[in-house]
Coordinates of C-alpha atoms in Angstrom, one line a residue:
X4 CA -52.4 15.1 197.5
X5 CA -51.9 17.5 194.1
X6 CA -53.7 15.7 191.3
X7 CA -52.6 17.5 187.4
X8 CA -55.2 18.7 184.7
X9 CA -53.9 20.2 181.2
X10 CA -55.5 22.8 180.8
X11 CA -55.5 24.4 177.0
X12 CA -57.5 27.8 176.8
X13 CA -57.9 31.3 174.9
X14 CA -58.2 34.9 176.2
X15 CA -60.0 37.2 174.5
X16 CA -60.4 41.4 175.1
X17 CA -63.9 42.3 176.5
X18 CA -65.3 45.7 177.0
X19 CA -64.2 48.1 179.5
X20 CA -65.5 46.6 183.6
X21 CA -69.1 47.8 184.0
X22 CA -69.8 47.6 180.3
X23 CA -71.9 44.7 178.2
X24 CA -70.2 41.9 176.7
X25 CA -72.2 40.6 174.5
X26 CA -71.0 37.1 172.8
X27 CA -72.3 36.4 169.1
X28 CA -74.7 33.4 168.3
X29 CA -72.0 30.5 169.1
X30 CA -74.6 27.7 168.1
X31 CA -73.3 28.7 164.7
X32 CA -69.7 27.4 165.6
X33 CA -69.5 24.0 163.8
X34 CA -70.1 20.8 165.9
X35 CA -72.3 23.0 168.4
X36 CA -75.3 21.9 169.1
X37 CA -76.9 23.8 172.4
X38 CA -75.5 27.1 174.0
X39 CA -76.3 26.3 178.0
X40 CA -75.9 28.7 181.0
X41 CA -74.6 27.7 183.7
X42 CA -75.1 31.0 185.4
X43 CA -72.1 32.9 187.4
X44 CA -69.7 32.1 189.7
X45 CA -68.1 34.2 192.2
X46 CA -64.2 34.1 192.6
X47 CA -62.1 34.9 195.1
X48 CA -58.1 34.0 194.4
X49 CA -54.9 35.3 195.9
X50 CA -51.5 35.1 193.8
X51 CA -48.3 34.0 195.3
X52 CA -44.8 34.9 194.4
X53 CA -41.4 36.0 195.7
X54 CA -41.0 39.3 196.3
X55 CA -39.0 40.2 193.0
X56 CA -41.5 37.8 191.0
X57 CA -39.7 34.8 189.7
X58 CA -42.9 32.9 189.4
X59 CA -44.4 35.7 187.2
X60 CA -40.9 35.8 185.3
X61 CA -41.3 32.6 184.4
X62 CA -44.7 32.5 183.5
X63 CA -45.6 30.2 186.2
X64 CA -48.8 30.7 188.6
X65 CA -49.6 30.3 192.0
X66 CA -52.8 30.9 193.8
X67 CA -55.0 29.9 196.5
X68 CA -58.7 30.1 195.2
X69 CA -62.5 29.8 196.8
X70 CA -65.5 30.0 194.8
X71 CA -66.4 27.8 191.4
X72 CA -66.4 23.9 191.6
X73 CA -63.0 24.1 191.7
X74 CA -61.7 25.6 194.8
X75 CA -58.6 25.0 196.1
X76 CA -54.4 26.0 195.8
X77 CA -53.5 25.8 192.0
X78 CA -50.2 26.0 190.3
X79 CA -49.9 26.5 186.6
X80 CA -46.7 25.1 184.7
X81 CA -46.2 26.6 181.1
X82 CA -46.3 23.5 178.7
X83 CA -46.8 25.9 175.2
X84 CA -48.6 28.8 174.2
X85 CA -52.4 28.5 175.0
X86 CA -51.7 25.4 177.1
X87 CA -50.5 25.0 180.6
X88 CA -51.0 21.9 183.7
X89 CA -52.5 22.9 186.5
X90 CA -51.3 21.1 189.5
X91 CA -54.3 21.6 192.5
X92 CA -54.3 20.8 195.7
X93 CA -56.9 20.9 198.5
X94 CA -57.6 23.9 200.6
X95 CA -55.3 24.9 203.4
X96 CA -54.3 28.2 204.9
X97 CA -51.1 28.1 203.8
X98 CA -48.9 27.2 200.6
X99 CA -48.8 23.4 200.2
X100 CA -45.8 21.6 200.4
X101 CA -46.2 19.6 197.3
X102 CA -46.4 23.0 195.0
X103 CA -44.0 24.6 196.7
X104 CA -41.5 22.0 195.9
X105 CA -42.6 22.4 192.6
X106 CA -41.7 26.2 192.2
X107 CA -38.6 25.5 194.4
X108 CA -36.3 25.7 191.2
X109 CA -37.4 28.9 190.9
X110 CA -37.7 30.9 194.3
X111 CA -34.9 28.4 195.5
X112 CA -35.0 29.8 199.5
X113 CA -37.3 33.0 198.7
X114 CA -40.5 33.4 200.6
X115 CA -43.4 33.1 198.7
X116 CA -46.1 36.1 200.0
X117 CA -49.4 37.4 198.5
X118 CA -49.4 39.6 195.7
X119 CA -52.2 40.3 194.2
X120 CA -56.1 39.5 194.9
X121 CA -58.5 38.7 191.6
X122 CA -62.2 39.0 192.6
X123 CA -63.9 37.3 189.3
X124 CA -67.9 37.5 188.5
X125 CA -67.4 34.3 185.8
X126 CA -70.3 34.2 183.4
X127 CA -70.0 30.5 182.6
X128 CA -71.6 28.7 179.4
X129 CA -71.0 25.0 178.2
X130 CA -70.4 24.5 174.5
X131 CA -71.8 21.2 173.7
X132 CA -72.2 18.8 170.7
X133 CA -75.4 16.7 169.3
X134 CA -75.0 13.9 172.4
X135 CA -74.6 16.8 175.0
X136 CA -71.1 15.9 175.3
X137 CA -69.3 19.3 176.4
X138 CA -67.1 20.8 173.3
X139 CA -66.0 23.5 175.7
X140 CA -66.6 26.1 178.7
X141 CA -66.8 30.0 177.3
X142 CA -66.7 32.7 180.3
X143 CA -67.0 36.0 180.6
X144 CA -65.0 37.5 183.6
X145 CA -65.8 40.6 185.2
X146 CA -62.3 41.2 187.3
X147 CA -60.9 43.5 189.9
X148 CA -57.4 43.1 190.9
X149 CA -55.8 44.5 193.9
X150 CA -52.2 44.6 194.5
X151 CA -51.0 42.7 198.0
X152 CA -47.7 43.8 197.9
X153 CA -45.3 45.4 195.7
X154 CA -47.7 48.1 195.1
X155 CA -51.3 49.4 196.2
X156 CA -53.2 49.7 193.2
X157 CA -56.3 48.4 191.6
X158 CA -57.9 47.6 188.0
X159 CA -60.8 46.4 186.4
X160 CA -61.0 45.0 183.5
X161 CA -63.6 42.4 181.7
X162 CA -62.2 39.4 179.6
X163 CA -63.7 36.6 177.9
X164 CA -62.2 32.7 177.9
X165 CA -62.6 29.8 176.3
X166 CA -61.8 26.3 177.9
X167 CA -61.5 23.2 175.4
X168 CA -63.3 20.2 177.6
X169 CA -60.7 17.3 178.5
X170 CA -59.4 15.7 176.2
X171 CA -61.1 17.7 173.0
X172 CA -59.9 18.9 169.6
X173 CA -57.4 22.1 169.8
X174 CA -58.7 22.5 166.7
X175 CA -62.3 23.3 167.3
X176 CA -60.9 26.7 169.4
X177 CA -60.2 27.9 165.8
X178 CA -63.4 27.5 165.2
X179 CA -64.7 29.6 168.0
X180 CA -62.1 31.8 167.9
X181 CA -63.3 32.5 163.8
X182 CA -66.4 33.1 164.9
X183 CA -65.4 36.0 167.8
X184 CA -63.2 37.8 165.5
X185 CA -66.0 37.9 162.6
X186 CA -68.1 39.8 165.8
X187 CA -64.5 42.1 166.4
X188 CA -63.6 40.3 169.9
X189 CA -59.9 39.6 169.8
X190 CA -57.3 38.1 171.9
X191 CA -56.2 39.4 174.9
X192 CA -52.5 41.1 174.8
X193 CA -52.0 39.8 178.4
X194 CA -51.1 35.7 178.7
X195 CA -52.6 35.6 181.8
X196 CA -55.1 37.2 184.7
X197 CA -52.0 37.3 186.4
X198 CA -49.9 39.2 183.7
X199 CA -52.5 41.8 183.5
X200 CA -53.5 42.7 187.2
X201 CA -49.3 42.7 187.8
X202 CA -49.1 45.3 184.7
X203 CA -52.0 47.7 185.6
X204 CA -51.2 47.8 189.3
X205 CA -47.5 48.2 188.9
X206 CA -46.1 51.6 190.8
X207 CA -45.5 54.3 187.7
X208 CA -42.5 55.8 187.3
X209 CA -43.0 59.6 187.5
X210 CA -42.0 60.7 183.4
X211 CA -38.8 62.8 183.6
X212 CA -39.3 66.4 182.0
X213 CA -36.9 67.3 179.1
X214 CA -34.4 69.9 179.2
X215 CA -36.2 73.1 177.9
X216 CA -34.7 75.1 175.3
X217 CA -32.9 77.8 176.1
X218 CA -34.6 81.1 174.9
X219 CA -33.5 82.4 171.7
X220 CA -32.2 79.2 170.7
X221 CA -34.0 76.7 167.7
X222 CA -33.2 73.3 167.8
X223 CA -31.0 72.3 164.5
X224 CA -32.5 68.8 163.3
X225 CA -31.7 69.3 159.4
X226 CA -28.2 66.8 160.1
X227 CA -30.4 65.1 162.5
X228 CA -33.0 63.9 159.4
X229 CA -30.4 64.0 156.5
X230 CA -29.4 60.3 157.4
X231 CA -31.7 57.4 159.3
X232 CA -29.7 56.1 162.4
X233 CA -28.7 52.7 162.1
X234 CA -30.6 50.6 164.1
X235 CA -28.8 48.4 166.9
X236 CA -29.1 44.7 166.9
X237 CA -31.0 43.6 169.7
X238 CA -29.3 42.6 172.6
X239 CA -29.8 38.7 172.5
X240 CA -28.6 38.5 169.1
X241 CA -25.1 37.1 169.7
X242 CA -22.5 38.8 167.6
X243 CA -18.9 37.3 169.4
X244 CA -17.2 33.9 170.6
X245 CA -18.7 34.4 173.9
X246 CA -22.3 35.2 172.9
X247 CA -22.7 32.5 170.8
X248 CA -21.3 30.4 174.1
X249 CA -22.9 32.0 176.1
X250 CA -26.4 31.4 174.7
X251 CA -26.1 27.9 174.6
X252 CA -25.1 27.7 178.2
X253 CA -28.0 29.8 179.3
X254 CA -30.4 27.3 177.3
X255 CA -29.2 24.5 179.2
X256 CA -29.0 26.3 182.7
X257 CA -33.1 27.1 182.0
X258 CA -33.5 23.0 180.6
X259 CA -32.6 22.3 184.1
X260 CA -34.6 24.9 186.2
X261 CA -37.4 24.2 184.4
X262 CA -37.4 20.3 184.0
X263 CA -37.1 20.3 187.5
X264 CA -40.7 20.2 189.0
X265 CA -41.0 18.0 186.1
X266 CA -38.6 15.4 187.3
X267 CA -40.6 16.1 190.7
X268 CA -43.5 14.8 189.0
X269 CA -42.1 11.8 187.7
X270 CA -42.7 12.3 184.2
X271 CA -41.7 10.0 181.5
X272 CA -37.8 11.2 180.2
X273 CA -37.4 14.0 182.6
X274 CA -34.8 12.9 184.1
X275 CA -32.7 11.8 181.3
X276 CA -33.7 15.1 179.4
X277 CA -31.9 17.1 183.0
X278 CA -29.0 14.8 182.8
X279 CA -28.4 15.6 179.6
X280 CA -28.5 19.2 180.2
X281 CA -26.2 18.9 182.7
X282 CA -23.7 17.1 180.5
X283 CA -23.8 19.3 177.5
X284 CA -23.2 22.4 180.3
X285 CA -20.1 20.4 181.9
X286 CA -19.0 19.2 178.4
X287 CA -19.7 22.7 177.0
X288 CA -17.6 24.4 180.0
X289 CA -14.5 21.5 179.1
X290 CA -14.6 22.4 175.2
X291 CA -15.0 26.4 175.2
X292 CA -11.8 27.0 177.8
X293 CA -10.3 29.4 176.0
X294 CA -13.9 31.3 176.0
X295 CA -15.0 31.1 179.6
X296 CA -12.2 30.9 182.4
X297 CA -11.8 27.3 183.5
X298 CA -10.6 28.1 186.8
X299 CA -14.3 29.4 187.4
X300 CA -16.3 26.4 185.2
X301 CA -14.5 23.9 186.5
X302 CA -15.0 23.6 190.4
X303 CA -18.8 23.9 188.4
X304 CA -18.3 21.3 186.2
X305 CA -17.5 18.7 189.4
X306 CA -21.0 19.6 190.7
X307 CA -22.9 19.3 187.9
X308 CA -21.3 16.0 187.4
X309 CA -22.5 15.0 191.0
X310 CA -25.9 16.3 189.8
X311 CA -25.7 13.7 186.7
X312 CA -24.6 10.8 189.1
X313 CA -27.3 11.6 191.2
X314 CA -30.4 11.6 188.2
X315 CA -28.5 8.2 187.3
X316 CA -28.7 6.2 190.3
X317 CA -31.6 4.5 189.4
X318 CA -31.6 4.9 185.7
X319 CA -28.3 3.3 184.4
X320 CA -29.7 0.2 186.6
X321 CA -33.0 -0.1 184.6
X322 CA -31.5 0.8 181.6
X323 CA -29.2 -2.6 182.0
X324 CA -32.3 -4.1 183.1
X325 CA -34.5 -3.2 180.0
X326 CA -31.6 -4.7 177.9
X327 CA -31.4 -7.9 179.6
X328 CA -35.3 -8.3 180.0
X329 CA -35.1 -7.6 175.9
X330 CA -32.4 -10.2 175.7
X331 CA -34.8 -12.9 177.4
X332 CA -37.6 -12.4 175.7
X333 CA -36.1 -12.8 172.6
X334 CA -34.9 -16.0 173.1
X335 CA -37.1 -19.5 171.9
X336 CA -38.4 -21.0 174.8
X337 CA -36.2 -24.3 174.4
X338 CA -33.3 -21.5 175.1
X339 CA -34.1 -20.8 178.6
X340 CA -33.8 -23.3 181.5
X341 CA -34.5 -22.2 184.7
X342 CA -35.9 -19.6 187.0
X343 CA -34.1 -17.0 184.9
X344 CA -36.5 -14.3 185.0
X345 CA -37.2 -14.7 188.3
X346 CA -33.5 -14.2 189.2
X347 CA -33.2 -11.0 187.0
X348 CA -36.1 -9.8 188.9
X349 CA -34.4 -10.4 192.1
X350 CA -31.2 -9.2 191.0
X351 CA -32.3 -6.2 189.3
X352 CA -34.1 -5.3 192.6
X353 CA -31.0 -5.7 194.9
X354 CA -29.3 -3.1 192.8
X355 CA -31.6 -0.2 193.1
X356 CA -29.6 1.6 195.4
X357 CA -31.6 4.9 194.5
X358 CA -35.0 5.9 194.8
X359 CA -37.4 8.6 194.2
X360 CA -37.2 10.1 198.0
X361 CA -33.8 10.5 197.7
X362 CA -33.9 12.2 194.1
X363 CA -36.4 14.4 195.4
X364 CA -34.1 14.5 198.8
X365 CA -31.2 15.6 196.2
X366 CA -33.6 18.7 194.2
X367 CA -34.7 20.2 197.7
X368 CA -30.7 19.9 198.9
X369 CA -28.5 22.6 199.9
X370 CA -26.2 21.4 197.2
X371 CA -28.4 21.5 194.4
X372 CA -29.6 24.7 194.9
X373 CA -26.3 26.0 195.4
X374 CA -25.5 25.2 191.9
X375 CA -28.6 27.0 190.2
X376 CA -27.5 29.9 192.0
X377 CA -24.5 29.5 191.1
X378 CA -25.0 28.8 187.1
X379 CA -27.3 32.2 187.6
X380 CA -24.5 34.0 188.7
X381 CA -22.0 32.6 185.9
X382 CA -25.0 33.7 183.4
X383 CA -25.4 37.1 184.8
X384 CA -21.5 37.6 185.2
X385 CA -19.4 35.6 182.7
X386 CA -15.8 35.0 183.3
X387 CA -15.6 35.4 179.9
X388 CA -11.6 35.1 178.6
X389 CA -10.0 37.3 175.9
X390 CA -10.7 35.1 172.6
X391 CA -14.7 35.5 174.0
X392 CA -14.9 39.1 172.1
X393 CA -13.3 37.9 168.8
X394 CA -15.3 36.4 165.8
X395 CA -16.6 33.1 166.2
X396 CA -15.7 31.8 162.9
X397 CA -12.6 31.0 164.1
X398 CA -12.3 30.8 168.1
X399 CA -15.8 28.7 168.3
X400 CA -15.1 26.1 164.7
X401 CA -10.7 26.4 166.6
X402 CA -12.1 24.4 169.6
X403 CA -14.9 22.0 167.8
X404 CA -11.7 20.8 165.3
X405 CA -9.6 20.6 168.6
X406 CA -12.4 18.2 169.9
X407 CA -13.1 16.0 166.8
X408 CA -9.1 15.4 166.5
X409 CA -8.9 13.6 170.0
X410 CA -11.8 11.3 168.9
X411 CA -9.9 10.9 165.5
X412 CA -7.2 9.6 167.6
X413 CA -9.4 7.8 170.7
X414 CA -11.5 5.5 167.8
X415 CA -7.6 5.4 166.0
X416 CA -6.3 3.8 169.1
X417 CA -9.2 1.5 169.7
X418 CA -9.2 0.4 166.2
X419 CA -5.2 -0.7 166.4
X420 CA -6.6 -2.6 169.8
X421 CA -7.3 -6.5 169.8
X422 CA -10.4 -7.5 170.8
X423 CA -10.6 -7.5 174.9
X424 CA -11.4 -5.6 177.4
X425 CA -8.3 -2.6 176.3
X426 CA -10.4 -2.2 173.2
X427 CA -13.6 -2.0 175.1
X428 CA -12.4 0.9 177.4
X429 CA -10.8 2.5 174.8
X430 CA -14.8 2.6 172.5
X431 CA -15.5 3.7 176.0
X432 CA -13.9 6.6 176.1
X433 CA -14.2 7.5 172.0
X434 CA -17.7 7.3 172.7
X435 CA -17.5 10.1 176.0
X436 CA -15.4 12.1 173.4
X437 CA -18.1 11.6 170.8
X438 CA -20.6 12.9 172.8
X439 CA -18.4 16.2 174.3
X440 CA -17.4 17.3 170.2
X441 CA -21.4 16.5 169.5
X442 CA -22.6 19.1 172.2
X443 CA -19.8 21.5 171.3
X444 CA -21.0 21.3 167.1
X445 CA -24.6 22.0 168.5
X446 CA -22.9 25.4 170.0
X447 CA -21.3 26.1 167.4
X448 CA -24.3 25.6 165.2
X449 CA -25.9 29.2 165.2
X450 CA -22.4 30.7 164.1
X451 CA -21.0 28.1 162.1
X452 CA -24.4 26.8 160.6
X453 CA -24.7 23.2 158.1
X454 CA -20.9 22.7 159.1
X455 CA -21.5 22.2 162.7
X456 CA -25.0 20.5 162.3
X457 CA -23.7 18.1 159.8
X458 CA -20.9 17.2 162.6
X459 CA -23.5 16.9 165.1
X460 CA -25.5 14.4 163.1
X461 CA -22.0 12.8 162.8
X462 CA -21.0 12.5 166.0
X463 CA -24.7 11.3 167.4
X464 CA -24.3 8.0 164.7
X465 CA -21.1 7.4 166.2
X466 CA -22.1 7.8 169.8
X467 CA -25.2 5.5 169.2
X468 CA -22.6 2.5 167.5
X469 CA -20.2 3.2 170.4
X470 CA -23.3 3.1 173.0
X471 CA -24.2 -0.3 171.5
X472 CA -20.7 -1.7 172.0
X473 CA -21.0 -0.6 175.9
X474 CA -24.3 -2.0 176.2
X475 CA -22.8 -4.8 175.5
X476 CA -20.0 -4.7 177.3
X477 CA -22.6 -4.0 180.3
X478 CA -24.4 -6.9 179.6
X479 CA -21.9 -9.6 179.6
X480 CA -20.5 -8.3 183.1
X481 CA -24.3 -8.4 184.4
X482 CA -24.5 -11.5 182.7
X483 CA -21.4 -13.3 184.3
X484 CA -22.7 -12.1 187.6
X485 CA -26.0 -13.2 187.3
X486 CA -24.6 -16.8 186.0
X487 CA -22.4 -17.0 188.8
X488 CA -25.3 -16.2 191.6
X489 CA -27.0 -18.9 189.9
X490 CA -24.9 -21.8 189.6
X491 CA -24.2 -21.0 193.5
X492 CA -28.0 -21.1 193.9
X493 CA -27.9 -25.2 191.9
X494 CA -29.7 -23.8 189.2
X495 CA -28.9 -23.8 185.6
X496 CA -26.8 -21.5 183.8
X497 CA -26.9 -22.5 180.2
X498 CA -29.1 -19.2 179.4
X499 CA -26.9 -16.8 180.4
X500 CA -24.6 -18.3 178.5
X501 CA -26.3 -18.0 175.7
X502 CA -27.4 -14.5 176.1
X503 CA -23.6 -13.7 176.8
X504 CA -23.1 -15.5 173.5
X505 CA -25.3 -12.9 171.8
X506 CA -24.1 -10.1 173.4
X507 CA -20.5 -10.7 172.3
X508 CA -21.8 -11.3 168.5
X509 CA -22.9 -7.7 169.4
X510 CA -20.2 -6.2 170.2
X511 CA -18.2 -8.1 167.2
X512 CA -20.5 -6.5 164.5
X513 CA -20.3 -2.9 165.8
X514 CA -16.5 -3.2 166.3
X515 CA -16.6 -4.7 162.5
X516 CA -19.3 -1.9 161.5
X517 CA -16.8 0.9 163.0
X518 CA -13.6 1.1 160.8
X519 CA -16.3 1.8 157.9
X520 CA -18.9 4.3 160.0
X521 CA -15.4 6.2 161.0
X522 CA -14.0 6.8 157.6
X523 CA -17.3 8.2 156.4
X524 CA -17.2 10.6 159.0
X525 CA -13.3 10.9 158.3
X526 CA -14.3 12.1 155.0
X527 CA -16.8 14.6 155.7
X528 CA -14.6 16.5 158.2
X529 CA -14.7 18.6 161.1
X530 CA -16.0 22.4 161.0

């Protein structure tokens, strides 16, 4: 079974393989106490990757490793600069299942084969404090790399490390690294090992020889140096409609690659922070027609909203849950007659109808990884429409007005509404059209800039009323069912009652807060 360590560490250049590498006194660095060797460890790791190197592209690391007191199949995820988890597994002869699910985002049905070899002689010494507590582990790593495949060379190089202990201060690697650059040791160009050994054994393209001049001819470069060229923006720097678009729909194709093996891991909010990628991508797709061809986005757009439905199963449930649990617990004790917790419990329960199998069933499906290949290929070739080259002052702010004007007139309509369940659909959808313009203004926001974030902030307050009002309205129909299984079961029903009672004063305060929230925002505008 994979266990997970964060690993957060510093790579510093050493002298060429073969030479000394000589650290300075580090018993100087403050908070160190004792300098001890723990003599050298020999390391033997082989790096996995597809073919064309998505795992390297993405800064992600795979290896099978022997030697050290750590040996064993590790993956490294990118968390921020300097600081990456490291998923291990046991020893095996082949890639382990877990990790590979992990990287399966990434190499989606690619093999993953050997690519480089990294034999390490690791000069280890433990930084510790006063107690003997370890500060951190400095190495310095003697390395030859040999290429697998992809290539046949070799390098050497030597590199020194420094590993903060578990759970220590990132601030006291300052500290050592101040005291390496006063003895001129500074940080290594490559990120990683990896980076490097890929880099120095990569195949060289043979230079191509310029044209010679022909004889009896000088080269005129007086016009040449009368006037500097001007310099081209670089390529990512979006300039039109569709590169603003564009980039935005690439950031949230990558949130959802790259959330994925977090998602796999269970980890708190990932998988509201992927359905929310996949929202703002369908929602983007729905706003910015005239930009990108919706005869292409939308036959996308139905499977990324499968993909929503499907990292909801279980979530809306225990969201509903959490509110009603909230709901009780607030309530005086002379309020709740009885088993009512007990009956949540088992009716919450009942209604899982998802589970973490069949997420995880879901992100290793055909389907899913369909549509990542798909979203790649949208990226790579946009089907971009004819307003995509003009300015986006005007096509981009065109469609976030066009947006704001149908939840003008979705909150007008629920506004004319009596109280009852017409008005409650029609919040509904103002708040689904809230949300839509919101991802649409944070597009728009690198073109159109405090216009587009000040709608954005907008739109979110207005979302977050209309979400309470559906809360609510989720509530009291959880709430009449749960009353209703329990005046079948001959218990007592006066608590839900009560908590229905407080839901609908809920929903009565944000329907009496929203005439007031909506001119506000009426008054500031659209783009």
């Amino acid at each position: 079974m994979a266990d997970t360590k964060r690993e957060i560490e510093r790579k510093y250049e050493g002298p060429p393989a073969g030479g000394d590498a000589p650290l300075p006194d580090l018993t100087s660095v403050p908070g160190v106490s004792g300098v001890i060797d723990k003599g050298v460890a020999e390391l033997d790791a082989t790096y996995y990757d597809t073919a064309d190197q998505r795992l390297a592209t993405a800064s992600l690391t795979l290896r099978r490793r022997t030697g050290g007191d750590d040996a064993g199949w590790h993956l490294k995820l990118p968390v921020s600069e300097g600081v990456r988890d490291e998923i291990r597994a046991p020893l095996s002869d082949t890639v382990p299942e877990d990790l590979t699910a992990l990287v399966r985002s990434r190499i989606r049905e690619a093999e993953l084969v050997p690519v480089v070899r990294l034999l390490s002689a690791r000069d280890i010494r433990h930084l510790v404090d006063a107690s003997g507590t370890l500060l951190a582990e400095v190495s310095v790593d003697r390395v030859r790399a040999e290429r697998l495949s992809g290539g046949a060379g070799s390098a050497e190089w030597t590199e020194i490390e420094v590993e903060l202990a578990d759970d220590g201060d990132p601030a006291f690697l300052d500290k050592v690294e101040k005291k390496l650059r006063k003895a001129g040791i500074k940080r290594s160009a490559s990120a990683s090992k990896l980076a490097k050994a890929l880099d120095d054994t990569a195949p060289r393209k043979p230079e191509k020889a310029g044209k010679p001049e022909k004889a009896g001819k000088v080269a005129d470069v007086s016009k040449a140096t009368t006037k500097a060229p001007k310099p081209e923006p670089p390529d990512s720097t979006p300039r039109t409609a569709g590169d603003h678009i564009l980039t935005y729909v690439r950031a949230q194709r990558d949130a959802i690659v790259e959330l994925d093996p977090a998602v796999r891991r269970d980890v708190p909010d990932s998988v509201h922070r992927m359905r929310v990628a996949t929202r703002r991508l369908r929602s983007t797709f729905r706003s910015y027609g005239k930009i990108l061809d919706r005869t292409v986005t939308d036959p996308i757009g139905v499977e990324l909203k499968w993909l929503a439905a499907e990292l909801g199963v279980d979530r809306d449930q225990e969201v509903l849950t959490e509110h009603l649990t909230t709901a009780l617990d607030d309530l005086p004790s002379d309020l709740v007659t009885g088993p009512v917790q007990a009956r949540l419990s088992t009716w919450s329960g009942a209604r899982r109808s998802g589970s973490r199998q069949h997420l995880i069933a879901v992100l290793d499906g055909k389907r899913y990884l369909d549509l990542l290949t798909t979203l790649d290929t949208l990226v790579a070739g946009p089907p971009l429409c004819e307003a995509a080259s003009k300015k986006p002052e005007k096509v981009i702010a065109k469609a976030v007005r066009k947006d704001f004007e149908k939840v003008a007139d979705l909150v007008g309509e629920a506004l004319e509404l009596p109280p009852g369940s017409e008005r409650d659909l029609a919040m509904h959808d103002a708040r689904k059209k809230a949300k839509r313009t919101r991802y649409a203004a944070e597009a728009a926001t690198p073109a159109l800039a405090d216009p587009a974030a000040d709608l954005v902030k907008s739109m979110k307050s207005l979302q977050t009323l209309l979400g309470d009002h559906q809360d609510s309205v989720m509530v009291r129909g959880a709430l009449r069912e749960l009353a209703t299984e329990a005046h079948a079961a001959g218990e007592n029903a006066f608590t839900y009652g009560v908590l229905y009672g407080r839901a609908e004063q809920r929903a009565a305060a944000v329907e009496a807060e929203l005439p007031g929230e909506w001119e506000a925002i009426e008054d500031k505008g659209a783009v």
